[in-house]
Amino acid sequence: MSAQRFIGIDGGKSATRVCATDAAGNTLWQGEGPGFSYAPEADSDLDTIRAAVRAAAGALRDDVPTRVCAGLTGLPGASAERRALGAALSSMFSAEVVLVDDAVTAHAGALAGPGTVVSAGTGTVAVAVAPDGRWARCDGWGPIVGDRGSAYDIGRSALRAAAAAADHTEAPTTMSDEIFSALGGADLAALQRLHRRHDRVAFISGLARVVARHADAGDEVANAICGLAGAALAASALAAARAVGAESNAPRVSYAGRLLTGAGAVRRPFQAAVEAAGLQFAEPSGDPLSGSVLLARRGWHGEHRMYAPLIARQGTAA
C-alpha cells in the first residue's frame, strides 16, 4: 500500500500554486503555474483552469493522492458549474477533490480555527467562523459595488486625489507625478486609454503600491487613503464577526493577501481599528496554500469541524 499523499492548491488570477505533503505534513513538492479567472460563459475556461493546475503540478510524482483541496478565486456559485470543475480536477488527479472558495483556505491558513480573516488584494472579503460552525462573510461584492478597502479601492482613490490636486480643489500630493506617468499623461487621451484597457481593474489595483510608498514617505493624502482603507477592512471584519457572535466567543481577527501582508500603511490602521473594537488582532500562522494543505490533510472533522459548512465536496474519480 502506497503512503498517503495530500495536495493543496491555491489558484487565482496571478498564479496557481500546488503543494504535496505526506500524512505528517512534511512538504514533498511545491510548484507554481499561471493564474486564471473563472468565466463560465467561456467554453474553454475549464481547459484554462486544468492547464494552470497541470502546469503547477507538472513535476509532481505519479502517486495518487488521498485527497486534494483546491482553494480557488471566483469559485462558481452554480452547483452544476462547480460539479463540472470538480469532476475535471478529480479526473486529473484520480482522487477526491474538495473545492472551496479561496477565502476559506485563507481562513484555514491564517487561523486554522474560529475567528475572522480578512482577505485583501485586488478585492476584499471577510469571513468569520464560530466554534459551532456558524459562519458569515462580508463584502466580496467586486470592484463596481464593493471591495471596500481593497487595492482597487485604494488605486481609484489615488486617481481621484491626483485629479483633484490637478484641479486645485483638494490638497496637493506627491503621488501626482507617478500616477499621471502610469496613466501616460494627464489629458483626455490618457483617460480614454485607461477606459479601453482590458486589464483596467488590475492596473488600477496596482496603483495601491504607489500609494503605500508615498504614505511611508510621509505624504498626507496617501496616508489618509491608506487609513480609510484599513478602517474599511476592519469594519468588514467586525460586521462578519458580529453576524455569528464571534466578537465574543471567537474574537481573533487575522488577515491574508498582499495588501495587508505587504503594506504597513494599510495594516497599521487596520490593526488599530480591530483592537479599538475590542477584538484580538492575530498575525496569520500561514497563507491560503497552507490552508488548502491543512484541509486536504486533516479534513474538516474534530478541531476543524467548524469548516464543514463551508466545504463543497466533489467526490472521487473512479
PDB file of C-alpha atoms in Angstrom:
ATOM      1  CA  MET A   1       0.000   0.000   0.000  1.00  0.00           C
ATOM      2  CA  SER A   2       1.453   3.349  -1.019  1.00  0.00           C
ATOM      3  CA  ALA A   3       1.995   6.099   1.520  1.00  0.00           C
ATOM      4  CA  GLN A   4      -0.696   8.720   1.837  1.00  0.00           C
ATOM      5  CA  ARG A   5      -0.228  11.896  -0.152  1.00  0.00           C
ATOM      6  CA  PHE A   6      -2.224  15.112   0.161  1.00  0.00           C
ATOM      7  CA  ILE A   7      -2.321  18.017  -2.269  1.00  0.00           C
ATOM      8  CA  GLY A   8      -3.294  21.620  -1.640  1.00  0.00           C
ATOM      9  CA  ILE A   9      -3.980  24.057  -4.472  1.00  0.00           C
ATOM     10  CA  ASP A  10      -4.185  27.843  -4.278  1.00  0.00           C
ATOM     11  CA  GLY A  11      -5.436  29.227  -7.574  1.00  0.00           C
ATOM     12  CA  GLY A  12      -6.214  32.776  -8.593  1.00  0.00           C
ATOM     13  CA  LYS A  13      -5.716  35.491 -11.156  1.00  0.00           C
ATOM     14  CA  SER A  14      -1.992  35.976 -10.593  1.00  0.00           C
ATOM     15  CA  ALA A  15      -0.752  32.392 -10.140  1.00  0.00           C
ATOM     16  CA  THR A  16      -1.662  28.801  -9.329  1.00  0.00           C
ATOM     17  CA  ARG A  17       0.357  27.099  -6.597  1.00  0.00           C
ATOM     18  CA  VAL A  18       0.404  23.428  -5.680  1.00  0.00           C
ATOM     19  CA  CYS A  19       1.904  21.724  -2.628  1.00  0.00           C
ATOM     20  CA  ALA A  20       2.076  17.995  -1.863  1.00  0.00           C
ATOM     21  CA  THR A  21       2.650  16.675   1.654  1.00  0.00           C
ATOM     22  CA  ASP A  22       2.752  13.357   3.448  1.00  0.00           C
ATOM     23  CA  ALA A  23       0.386  12.417   6.271  1.00  0.00           C
ATOM     24  CA  ALA A  24       2.623  14.141   8.827  1.00  0.00           C
ATOM     25  CA  GLY A  25       2.516  17.416   6.917  1.00  0.00           C
ATOM     26  CA  ASN A  26       6.053  17.264   5.560  1.00  0.00           C
ATOM     27  CA  THR A  27       6.323  19.068   2.226  1.00  0.00           C
ATOM     28  CA  LEU A  28       7.210  16.686  -0.595  1.00  0.00           C
ATOM     29  CA  TRP A  29       6.988  19.056  -3.525  1.00  0.00           C
ATOM     30  CA  GLN A  30       5.788  22.529  -4.490  1.00  0.00           C
ATOM     31  CA  GLY A  31       5.128  24.038  -7.885  1.00  0.00           C
ATOM     32  CA  GLU A  32       3.696  27.134  -9.486  1.00  0.00           C
ATOM     33  CA  GLY A  33       1.833  27.771 -12.720  1.00  0.00           C
ATOM     34  CA  PRO A  34      -0.089  30.566 -14.423  1.00  0.00           C
ATOM     35  CA  GLY A  35      -3.138  32.213 -12.951  1.00  0.00           C
ATOM     36  CA  PHE A  36      -6.688  32.110 -14.272  1.00  0.00           C
ATOM     37  CA  SER A  37     -10.096  33.644 -13.773  1.00  0.00           C
ATOM     38  CA  TYR A  38     -13.299  31.625 -13.846  1.00  0.00           C
ATOM     39  CA  ALA A  39     -15.753  32.779 -16.507  1.00  0.00           C
ATOM     40  CA  PRO A  40     -18.423  30.131 -17.144  1.00  0.00           C
ATOM     41  CA  GLU A  41     -19.522  31.773 -20.392  1.00  0.00           C
ATOM     42  CA  ALA A  42     -16.128  30.906 -21.894  1.00  0.00           C
ATOM     43  CA  ASP A  43     -16.260  27.429 -23.468  1.00  0.00           C
ATOM     44  CA  SER A  44     -12.554  26.827 -22.911  1.00  0.00           C
ATOM     45  CA  ASP A  45     -12.449  28.019 -19.314  1.00  0.00           C
ATOM     46  CA  LEU A  46     -12.266  24.559 -17.726  1.00  0.00           C
ATOM     47  CA  ASP A  47      -9.364  23.810 -20.051  1.00  0.00           C
ATOM     48  CA  THR A  48      -7.678  27.014 -18.860  1.00  0.00           C
ATOM     49  CA  ILE A  49      -8.032  26.016 -15.202  1.00  0.00           C
ATOM     50  CA  ARG A  50      -6.875  22.450 -15.864  1.00  0.00           C
ATOM     51  CA  ALA A  51      -3.870  23.754 -17.773  1.00  0.00           C
ATOM     52  CA  ALA A  52      -2.950  26.106 -14.922  1.00  0.00           C
ATOM     53  CA  VAL A  53      -3.177  23.329 -12.337  1.00  0.00           C
ATOM     54  CA  ARG A  54      -1.342  20.866 -14.594  1.00  0.00           C
ATOM     55  CA  ALA A  55       1.480  23.365 -15.132  1.00  0.00           C
ATOM     56  CA  ALA A  56       1.804  23.922 -11.393  1.00  0.00           C
ATOM     57  CA  ALA A  57       1.734  20.186 -10.676  1.00  0.00           C
ATOM     58  CA  GLY A  58       3.786  19.183 -13.706  1.00  0.00           C
ATOM     59  CA  ALA A  59       6.721  17.700 -11.805  1.00  0.00           C
ATOM     60  CA  LEU A  60       4.576  16.046  -9.147  1.00  0.00           C
ATOM     61  CA  ARG A  61       5.102  12.348  -8.637  1.00  0.00           C
ATOM     62  CA  ASP A  62       2.620   9.955 -10.174  1.00  0.00           C
ATOM     63  CA  ASP A  63       1.402   8.792  -6.748  1.00  0.00           C
ATOM     64  CA  VAL A  64      -2.383   9.048  -6.497  1.00  0.00           C
ATOM     65  CA  PRO A  65      -3.173  11.450  -3.644  1.00  0.00           C
ATOM     66  CA  THR A  66      -5.583  10.575  -0.869  1.00  0.00           C
ATOM     67  CA  ARG A  67      -7.334  13.922  -1.113  1.00  0.00           C
ATOM     68  CA  VAL A  68      -6.951  17.217  -2.979  1.00  0.00           C
ATOM     69  CA  CYS A  69      -8.220  20.548  -1.658  1.00  0.00           C
ATOM     70  CA  ALA A  70      -8.436  23.360  -4.202  1.00  0.00           C
ATOM     71  CA  GLY A  71      -8.968  26.882  -2.924  1.00  0.00           C
ATOM     72  CA  LEU A  72      -9.892  28.954  -5.961  1.00  0.00           C
ATOM     73  CA  THR A  73     -10.630  32.594  -6.618  1.00  0.00           C
ATOM     74  CA  GLY A  74     -14.066  33.124  -8.116  1.00  0.00           C
ATOM     75  CA  LEU A  75     -15.360  29.622  -7.390  1.00  0.00           C
ATOM     76  CA  PRO A  76     -18.586  29.336  -9.431  1.00  0.00           C
ATOM     77  CA  GLY A  77     -21.756  29.768  -7.424  1.00  0.00           C
ATOM     78  CA  ALA A  78     -23.953  27.484  -9.543  1.00  0.00           C
ATOM     79  CA  SER A  79     -23.819  23.845  -8.421  1.00  0.00           C
ATOM     80  CA  ALA A  80     -23.663  22.494 -11.995  1.00  0.00           C
ATOM     81  CA  GLU A  81     -20.605  24.602 -12.758  1.00  0.00           C
ATOM     82  CA  ARG A  82     -18.927  23.529  -9.510  1.00  0.00           C
ATOM     83  CA  ARG A  83     -19.622  19.880 -10.319  1.00  0.00           C
ATOM     84  CA  ALA A  84     -18.093  20.269 -13.778  1.00  0.00           C
ATOM     85  CA  LEU A  85     -14.977  21.884 -12.345  1.00  0.00           C
ATOM     86  CA  GLY A  86     -14.722  19.313  -9.546  1.00  0.00           C
ATOM     87  CA  ALA A  87     -15.111  16.428 -11.990  1.00  0.00           C
ATOM     88  CA  ALA A  88     -12.394  17.857 -14.233  1.00  0.00           C
ATOM     89  CA  LEU A  89      -9.910  18.124 -11.359  1.00  0.00           C
ATOM     90  CA  SER A  90     -10.923  14.734  -9.926  1.00  0.00           C
ATOM     91  CA  SER A  91     -10.204  13.170 -13.296  1.00  0.00           C
ATOM     92  CA  MET A  92      -6.816  14.873 -13.432  1.00  0.00           C
ATOM     93  CA  PHE A  93      -5.701  13.595 -10.025  1.00  0.00           C
ATOM     94  CA  SER A  94      -7.772  10.363  -9.890  1.00  0.00           C
ATOM     95  CA  ALA A  95      -8.704  11.358  -6.363  1.00  0.00           C
ATOM     96  CA  GLU A  96     -11.316  13.040  -4.231  1.00  0.00           C
ATOM     97  CA  VAL A  97     -11.243  16.790  -4.832  1.00  0.00           C
ATOM     98  CA  VAL A  98     -12.628  19.303  -2.367  1.00  0.00           C
ATOM     99  CA  LEU A  99     -13.475  22.690  -3.890  1.00  0.00           C
ATOM    100  CA  VAL A 100     -13.648  25.768  -1.687  1.00  0.00           C
ATOM    101  CA  ASP A 101     -13.514  29.495  -2.176  1.00  0.00           C
ATOM    102  CA  ASP A 102     -10.019  30.798  -1.537  1.00  0.00           C
ATOM    103  CA  ALA A 103     -11.405  32.949   1.281  1.00  0.00           C
ATOM    104  CA  VAL A 104     -11.994  29.684   3.169  1.00  0.00           C
ATOM    105  CA  THR A 105      -8.461  28.394   2.631  1.00  0.00           C
ATOM    106  CA  ALA A 106      -7.159  31.838   3.589  1.00  0.00           C
ATOM    107  CA  HIS A 107      -9.080  31.485   6.858  1.00  0.00           C
ATOM    108  CA  ALA A 108      -7.758  27.978   7.481  1.00  0.00           C
ATOM    109  CA  GLY A 109      -4.223  29.100   6.717  1.00  0.00           C
ATOM    110  CA  ALA A 110      -4.321  32.202   8.895  1.00  0.00           C
ATOM    111  CA  LEU A 111      -6.187  30.873  11.946  1.00  0.00           C
ATOM    112  CA  ALA A 112      -6.944  27.151  11.447  1.00  0.00           C
ATOM    113  CA  GLY A 113      -9.845  27.669  13.820  1.00  0.00           C
ATOM    114  CA  PRO A 114     -12.569  30.068  14.960  1.00  0.00           C
ATOM    115  CA  GLY A 115     -12.237  33.768  14.289  1.00  0.00           C
ATOM    116  CA  THR A 116     -12.359  36.228  11.415  1.00  0.00           C
ATOM    117  CA  VAL A 117      -9.988  36.610   8.488  1.00  0.00           C
ATOM    118  CA  VAL A 118      -9.930  39.495   6.029  1.00  0.00           C
ATOM    119  CA  SER A 119      -8.522  38.639   2.605  1.00  0.00           C
ATOM    120  CA  ALA A 120      -7.348  41.834   0.940  1.00  0.00           C
ATOM    121  CA  GLY A 121      -5.826  42.134  -2.500  1.00  0.00           C
ATOM    122  CA  THR A 122      -7.404  43.318  -5.728  1.00  0.00           C
ATOM    123  CA  GLY A 123     -10.696  42.638  -3.950  1.00  0.00           C
ATOM    124  CA  THR A 124     -11.659  42.088  -0.335  1.00  0.00           C
ATOM    125  CA  VAL A 125     -13.773  39.672   1.672  1.00  0.00           C
ATOM    126  CA  ALA A 126     -14.061  38.979   5.392  1.00  0.00           C
ATOM    127  CA  VAL A 127     -15.031  35.504   6.630  1.00  0.00           C
ATOM    128  CA  ALA A 128     -15.986  34.807  10.246  1.00  0.00           C
ATOM    129  CA  VAL A 129     -16.320  31.267  11.600  1.00  0.00           C
ATOM    130  CA  ALA A 130     -17.737  30.485  15.043  1.00  0.00           C
ATOM    131  CA  PRO A 131     -16.715  27.390  17.056  1.00  0.00           C
ATOM    132  CA  ASP A 132     -20.089  25.747  16.317  1.00  0.00           C
ATOM    133  CA  GLY A 133     -19.661  26.135  12.551  1.00  0.00           C
ATOM    134  CA  ARG A 134     -21.828  29.193  12.034  1.00  0.00           C
ATOM    135  CA  TRP A 135     -20.192  31.452   9.509  1.00  0.00           C
ATOM    136  CA  ALA A 136     -20.674  34.761   7.750  1.00  0.00           C
ATOM    137  CA  ARG A 137     -18.950  36.771   5.083  1.00  0.00           C
ATOM    138  CA  CYS A 138     -18.855  40.486   4.444  1.00  0.00           C
ATOM    139  CA  ASP A 139     -18.061  42.242   1.164  1.00  0.00           C
ATOM    140  CA  GLY A 140     -16.597  40.310  -1.752  1.00  0.00           C
ATOM    141  CA  TRP A 141     -19.016  42.211  -3.983  1.00  0.00           C
ATOM    142  CA  GLY A 142     -16.441  43.053  -6.641  1.00  0.00           C
ATOM    143  CA  PRO A 143     -14.947  46.386  -7.721  1.00  0.00           C
ATOM    144  CA  ILE A 144     -18.100  48.011  -9.081  1.00  0.00           C
ATOM    145  CA  VAL A 145     -20.255  47.818  -5.940  1.00  0.00           C
ATOM    146  CA  GLY A 146     -17.928  46.632  -3.171  1.00  0.00           C
ATOM    147  CA  ASP A 147     -14.360  45.593  -2.313  1.00  0.00           C
ATOM    148  CA  ARG A 148     -14.137  48.348   0.288  1.00  0.00           C
ATOM    149  CA  GLY A 149     -10.548  48.951   1.342  1.00  0.00           C
ATOM    150  CA  SER A 150      -9.137  46.825  -1.482  1.00  0.00           C
ATOM    151  CA  ALA A 151      -6.140  47.591  -3.655  1.00  0.00           C
ATOM    152  CA  TYR A 152      -8.607  48.620  -6.360  1.00  0.00           C
ATOM    153  CA  ASP A 153     -10.367  50.945  -3.926  1.00  0.00           C
ATOM    154  CA  ILE A 154      -7.027  52.481  -2.930  1.00  0.00           C
ATOM    155  CA  GLY A 155      -5.873  52.861  -6.541  1.00  0.00           C
ATOM    156  CA  ARG A 156      -9.136  54.516  -7.568  1.00  0.00           C
ATOM    157  CA  SER A 157      -8.846  56.915  -4.619  1.00  0.00           C
ATOM    158  CA  ALA A 158      -5.317  57.781  -5.743  1.00  0.00           C
ATOM    159  CA  LEU A 159      -6.539  58.594  -9.249  1.00  0.00           C
ATOM    160  CA  ARG A 160      -9.224  60.844  -7.821  1.00  0.00           C
ATOM    161  CA  ALA A 161      -6.761  62.527  -5.460  1.00  0.00           C
ATOM    162  CA  ALA A 162      -4.337  63.259  -8.304  1.00  0.00           C
ATOM    163  CA  ALA A 163      -7.144  64.641 -10.465  1.00  0.00           C
ATOM    164  CA  ALA A 164      -8.472  66.801  -7.611  1.00  0.00           C
ATOM    165  CA  ALA A 165      -4.974  68.113  -6.910  1.00  0.00           C
ATOM    166  CA  ALA A 166      -4.579  68.978 -10.603  1.00  0.00           C
ATOM    167  CA  ASP A 167      -7.874  70.889 -10.420  1.00  0.00           C
ATOM    168  CA  HIS A 168      -6.724  72.635  -7.213  1.00  0.00           C
ATOM    169  CA  THR A 169      -9.893  71.512  -5.430  1.00  0.00           C
ATOM    170  CA  GLU A 170      -8.036  69.379  -2.887  1.00  0.00           C
ATOM    171  CA  ALA A 171      -4.592  69.246  -1.301  1.00  0.00           C
ATOM    172  CA  PRO A 172      -1.561  68.531  -3.500  1.00  0.00           C
ATOM    173  CA  THR A 173       0.043  65.120  -3.226  1.00  0.00           C
ATOM    174  CA  THR A 174       3.472  63.763  -4.044  1.00  0.00           C
ATOM    175  CA  MET A 175       1.708  60.885  -5.809  1.00  0.00           C
ATOM    176  CA  SER A 176       0.562  63.027  -8.727  1.00  0.00           C
ATOM    177  CA  ASP A 177       3.605  62.746 -10.990  1.00  0.00           C
ATOM    178  CA  GLU A 178       3.847  58.976 -10.589  1.00  0.00           C
ATOM    179  CA  ILE A 179       0.100  58.483 -11.053  1.00  0.00           C
ATOM    180  CA  PHE A 180      -0.039  60.537 -14.249  1.00  0.00           C
ATOM    181  CA  SER A 181       3.140  58.888 -15.520  1.00  0.00           C
ATOM    182  CA  ALA A 182       1.498  55.482 -15.089  1.00  0.00           C
ATOM    183  CA  LEU A 183      -1.541  56.773 -16.970  1.00  0.00           C
ATOM    184  CA  GLY A 184       0.645  58.079 -19.756  1.00  0.00           C
ATOM    185  CA  GLY A 185      -0.453  61.665 -19.280  1.00  0.00           C
ATOM    186  CA  ALA A 186      -2.928  63.975 -17.570  1.00  0.00           C
ATOM    187  CA  ASP A 187      -5.205  64.571 -20.526  1.00  0.00           C
ATOM    188  CA  LEU A 188      -8.316  63.183 -22.176  1.00  0.00           C
ATOM    189  CA  ALA A 189      -6.325  60.783 -24.347  1.00  0.00           C
ATOM    190  CA  ALA A 190      -4.785  59.183 -21.254  1.00  0.00           C
ATOM    191  CA  LEU A 191      -8.216  58.695 -19.688  1.00  0.00           C
ATOM    192  CA  GLN A 192      -9.577  57.185 -22.898  1.00  0.00           C
ATOM    193  CA  ARG A 193      -6.710  54.702 -22.943  1.00  0.00           C
ATOM    194  CA  LEU A 194      -7.490  53.775 -19.340  1.00  0.00           C
ATOM    195  CA  HIS A 195     -11.141  53.087 -20.138  1.00  0.00           C
ATOM    196  CA  ARG A 196     -10.167  50.924 -23.124  1.00  0.00           C
ATOM    197  CA  ARG A 197      -7.779  48.728 -21.124  1.00  0.00           C
ATOM    198  CA  HIS A 198      -8.926  45.129 -20.713  1.00  0.00           C
ATOM    199  CA  ASP A 199      -6.830  44.921 -17.546  1.00  0.00           C
ATOM    200  CA  ARG A 200      -8.284  48.109 -16.099  1.00  0.00           C
ATOM    201  CA  VAL A 201      -9.074  46.611 -12.681  1.00  0.00           C
ATOM    202  CA  ALA A 202      -5.592  45.106 -12.343  1.00  0.00           C
ATOM    203  CA  PHE A 203      -3.965  48.354 -13.489  1.00  0.00           C
ATOM    204  CA  ILE A 204      -5.885  50.492 -11.006  1.00  0.00           C
ATOM    205  CA  SER A 205      -5.231  47.960  -8.239  1.00  0.00           C
ATOM    206  CA  GLY A 206      -1.518  48.153  -8.996  1.00  0.00           C
ATOM    207  CA  LEU A 207      -1.557  51.843  -8.108  1.00  0.00           C
ATOM    208  CA  ALA A 208      -2.033  50.813  -4.463  1.00  0.00           C
ATOM    209  CA  ARG A 209       1.709  50.143  -4.372  1.00  0.00           C
ATOM    210  CA  VAL A 210       2.328  53.757  -5.363  1.00  0.00           C
ATOM    211  CA  VAL A 211       0.040  54.939  -2.566  1.00  0.00           C
ATOM    212  CA  ALA A 212       1.768  52.734   0.020  1.00  0.00           C
ATOM    213  CA  ARG A 213       5.214  54.027  -0.949  1.00  0.00           C
ATOM    214  CA  HIS A 214       4.168  57.653  -0.702  1.00  0.00           C
ATOM    215  CA  ALA A 215       2.353  57.008   2.568  1.00  0.00           C
ATOM    216  CA  ASP A 216       5.514  55.520   4.037  1.00  0.00           C
ATOM    217  CA  ALA A 217       7.399  58.598   2.796  1.00  0.00           C
ATOM    218  CA  GLY A 218       5.020  60.863   4.694  1.00  0.00           C
ATOM    219  CA  ASP A 219       2.549  62.098   2.078  1.00  0.00           C
ATOM    220  CA  GLU A 220      -0.586  63.132   3.982  1.00  0.00           C
ATOM    221  CA  VAL A 221      -3.013  62.373   1.158  1.00  0.00           C
ATOM    222  CA  ALA A 222      -1.595  58.876   0.658  1.00  0.00           C
ATOM    223  CA  ASN A 223      -1.691  58.253   4.409  1.00  0.00           C
ATOM    224  CA  ALA A 224      -5.315  59.343   4.551  1.00  0.00           C
ATOM    225  CA  ILE A 225      -6.223  56.949   1.723  1.00  0.00           C
ATOM    226  CA  CYS A 226      -4.467  54.060   3.473  1.00  0.00           C
ATOM    227  CA  GLY A 227      -6.090  54.955   6.779  1.00  0.00           C
ATOM    228  CA  LEU A 228      -9.556  54.871   5.261  1.00  0.00           C
ATOM    229  CA  ALA A 229      -8.791  51.534   3.599  1.00  0.00           C
ATOM    230  CA  GLY A 230      -7.583  49.995   6.857  1.00  0.00           C
ATOM    231  CA  ALA A 231     -10.690  51.228   8.666  1.00  0.00           C
ATOM    232  CA  ALA A 232     -12.944  49.824   5.919  1.00  0.00           C
ATOM    233  CA  LEU A 233     -11.286  46.412   6.158  1.00  0.00           C
ATOM    234  CA  ALA A 234     -11.696  46.430   9.935  1.00  0.00           C
ATOM    235  CA  ALA A 235     -15.374  47.373   9.564  1.00  0.00           C
ATOM    236  CA  SER A 236     -15.920  44.348   7.310  1.00  0.00           C
ATOM    237  CA  ALA A 237     -14.175  42.114   9.833  1.00  0.00           C
ATOM    238  CA  LEU A 238     -16.310  43.426  12.688  1.00  0.00           C
ATOM    239  CA  ALA A 239     -19.541  43.049  10.694  1.00  0.00           C
ATOM    240  CA  ALA A 240     -18.751  39.427   9.836  1.00  0.00           C
ATOM    241  CA  ALA A 241     -17.727  38.662  13.422  1.00  0.00           C
ATOM    242  CA  ARG A 242     -20.893  40.175  14.853  1.00  0.00           C
ATOM    243  CA  ALA A 243     -23.063  38.207  12.426  1.00  0.00           C
ATOM    244  CA  VAL A 244     -22.034  34.932  14.092  1.00  0.00           C
ATOM    245  CA  GLY A 245     -21.363  36.230  17.591  1.00  0.00           C
ATOM    246  CA  ALA A 246     -17.644  35.755  17.042  1.00  0.00           C
ATOM    247  CA  GLU A 247     -16.791  39.101  18.599  1.00  0.00           C
ATOM    248  CA  SER A 248     -17.487  37.481  21.978  1.00  0.00           C
ATOM    249  CA  ASN A 249     -16.713  33.757  21.596  1.00  0.00           C
ATOM    250  CA  ALA A 250     -14.069  33.833  18.827  1.00  0.00           C
ATOM    251  CA  PRO A 251     -12.634  37.348  18.925  1.00  0.00           C
ATOM    252  CA  ARG A 252      -9.444  36.726  16.926  1.00  0.00           C
ATOM    253  CA  VAL A 253      -9.030  38.687  13.691  1.00  0.00           C
ATOM    254  CA  SER A 254      -6.279  37.943  11.183  1.00  0.00           C
ATOM    255  CA  TYR A 255      -5.583  38.656   7.547  1.00  0.00           C
ATOM    256  CA  ALA A 256      -4.402  37.319   4.198  1.00  0.00           C
ATOM    257  CA  GLY A 257      -3.489  38.850   0.867  1.00  0.00           C
ATOM    258  CA  ARG A 258      -0.716  41.050  -0.424  1.00  0.00           C
ATOM    259  CA  LEU A 259      -2.388  44.313   0.538  1.00  0.00           C
ATOM    260  CA  LEU A 260      -2.126  43.572   4.261  1.00  0.00           C
ATOM    261  CA  THR A 261       0.951  41.366   4.272  1.00  0.00           C
ATOM    262  CA  GLY A 262       2.984  43.892   2.309  1.00  0.00           C
ATOM    263  CA  ALA A 263       1.609  47.357   3.072  1.00  0.00           C
ATOM    264  CA  GLY A 264       2.189  48.520   6.622  1.00  0.00           C
ATOM    265  CA  ALA A 265       0.475  51.797   5.788  1.00  0.00           C
ATOM    266  CA  VAL A 266      -2.789  49.832   5.472  1.00  0.00           C
ATOM    267  CA  ARG A 267      -2.109  47.123   8.052  1.00  0.00           C
ATOM    268  CA  ARG A 268      -1.382  49.565  10.883  1.00  0.00           C
ATOM    269  CA  PRO A 269      -4.753  51.383  10.747  1.00  0.00           C
ATOM    270  CA  PHE A 270      -6.471  48.030  10.171  1.00  0.00           C
ATOM    271  CA  GLN A 271      -4.918  46.621  13.341  1.00  0.00           C
ATOM    272  CA  ALA A 272      -5.682  49.786  15.307  1.00  0.00           C
ATOM    273  CA  ALA A 273      -9.355  49.708  14.291  1.00  0.00           C
ATOM    274  CA  VAL A 274      -9.654  45.991  15.085  1.00  0.00           C
ATOM    275  CA  GLU A 275      -8.201  46.466  18.553  1.00  0.00           C
ATOM    276  CA  ALA A 276     -10.296  49.601  19.178  1.00  0.00           C
ATOM    277  CA  ALA A 277     -13.384  47.444  18.571  1.00  0.00           C
ATOM    278  CA  GLY A 278     -12.274  45.091  21.345  1.00  0.00           C
ATOM    279  CA  LEU A 279     -11.165  42.240  19.083  1.00  0.00           C
ATOM    280  CA  GLN A 280      -7.855  40.380  19.253  1.00  0.00           C
ATOM    281  CA  PHE A 281      -5.506  41.088  16.352  1.00  0.00           C
ATOM    282  CA  ALA A 282      -3.621  37.913  15.396  1.00  0.00           C
ATOM    283  CA  GLU A 283      -0.761  37.605  12.938  1.00  0.00           C
ATOM    284  CA  PRO A 284      -1.506  34.865  10.356  1.00  0.00           C
ATOM    285  CA  SER A 285       0.096  31.490  11.016  1.00  0.00           C
ATOM    286  CA  GLY A 286       0.035  30.574   7.315  1.00  0.00           C
ATOM    287  CA  ASP A 287      -1.243  31.540   3.872  1.00  0.00           C
ATOM    288  CA  PRO A 288      -4.065  30.259   1.616  1.00  0.00           C
ATOM    289  CA  LEU A 289      -1.864  27.466   0.207  1.00  0.00           C
ATOM    290  CA  SER A 290      -1.085  26.165   3.685  1.00  0.00           C
ATOM    291  CA  GLY A 291      -4.818  26.370   4.401  1.00  0.00           C
ATOM    292  CA  SER A 292      -5.546  24.191   1.363  1.00  0.00           C
ATOM    293  CA  VAL A 293      -2.942  21.682   2.523  1.00  0.00           C
ATOM    294  CA  LEU A 294      -4.405  21.675   6.038  1.00  0.00           C
ATOM    295  CA  LEU A 295      -7.923  20.909   4.810  1.00  0.00           C
ATOM    296  CA  ALA A 296      -6.646  18.251   2.405  1.00  0.00           C
ATOM    297  CA  ARG A 297      -4.563  16.547   5.081  1.00  0.00           C
ATOM    298  CA  ARG A 298      -6.689  16.891   8.201  1.00  0.00           C
ATOM    299  CA  GLY A 299     -10.160  17.315   6.739  1.00  0.00           C
ATOM    300  CA  TRP A 300     -12.964  19.168   8.472  1.00  0.00           C
ATOM    301  CA  HIS A 301     -13.618  16.992  11.497  1.00  0.00           C
ATOM    302  CA  GLY A 302     -12.513  17.217  15.111  1.00  0.00           C
ATOM    303  CA  GLU A 303     -10.789  20.510  15.818  1.00  0.00           C
ATOM    304  CA  HIS A 304     -11.510  21.732  12.282  1.00  0.00           C
ATOM    305  CA  ARG A 305     -15.175  20.705  12.142  1.00  0.00           C
ATOM    306  CA  MET A 306     -16.232  24.370  12.018  1.00  0.00           C
ATOM    307  CA  TYR A 307     -15.183  24.370   8.340  1.00  0.00           C
ATOM    308  CA  ALA A 308     -17.635  21.613   7.360  1.00  0.00           C
ATOM    309  CA  PRO A 309     -20.473  24.001   6.357  1.00  0.00           C
ATOM    310  CA  LEU A 310     -18.063  25.856   4.057  1.00  0.00           C
ATOM    311  CA  ILE A 311     -16.868  22.779   2.185  1.00  0.00           C
ATOM    312  CA  ALA A 312     -18.279  21.706  -1.187  1.00  0.00           C
ATOM    313  CA  ARG A 313     -17.241  18.076  -1.715  1.00  0.00           C
ATOM    314  CA  GLN A 314     -16.989  16.961  -5.331  1.00  0.00           C
ATOM    315  CA  GLY A 315     -16.493  13.202  -4.983  1.00  0.00           C
ATOM    316  CA  THR A 316     -13.797  10.774  -6.012  1.00  0.00           C
ATOM    317  CA  ALA A 317     -12.967   9.803  -9.571  1.00  0.00           C
ATOM    318  CA  ALA A 318     -13.256   6.133 -10.426  1.00  0.00           C
TER     319      ALA A 318
END
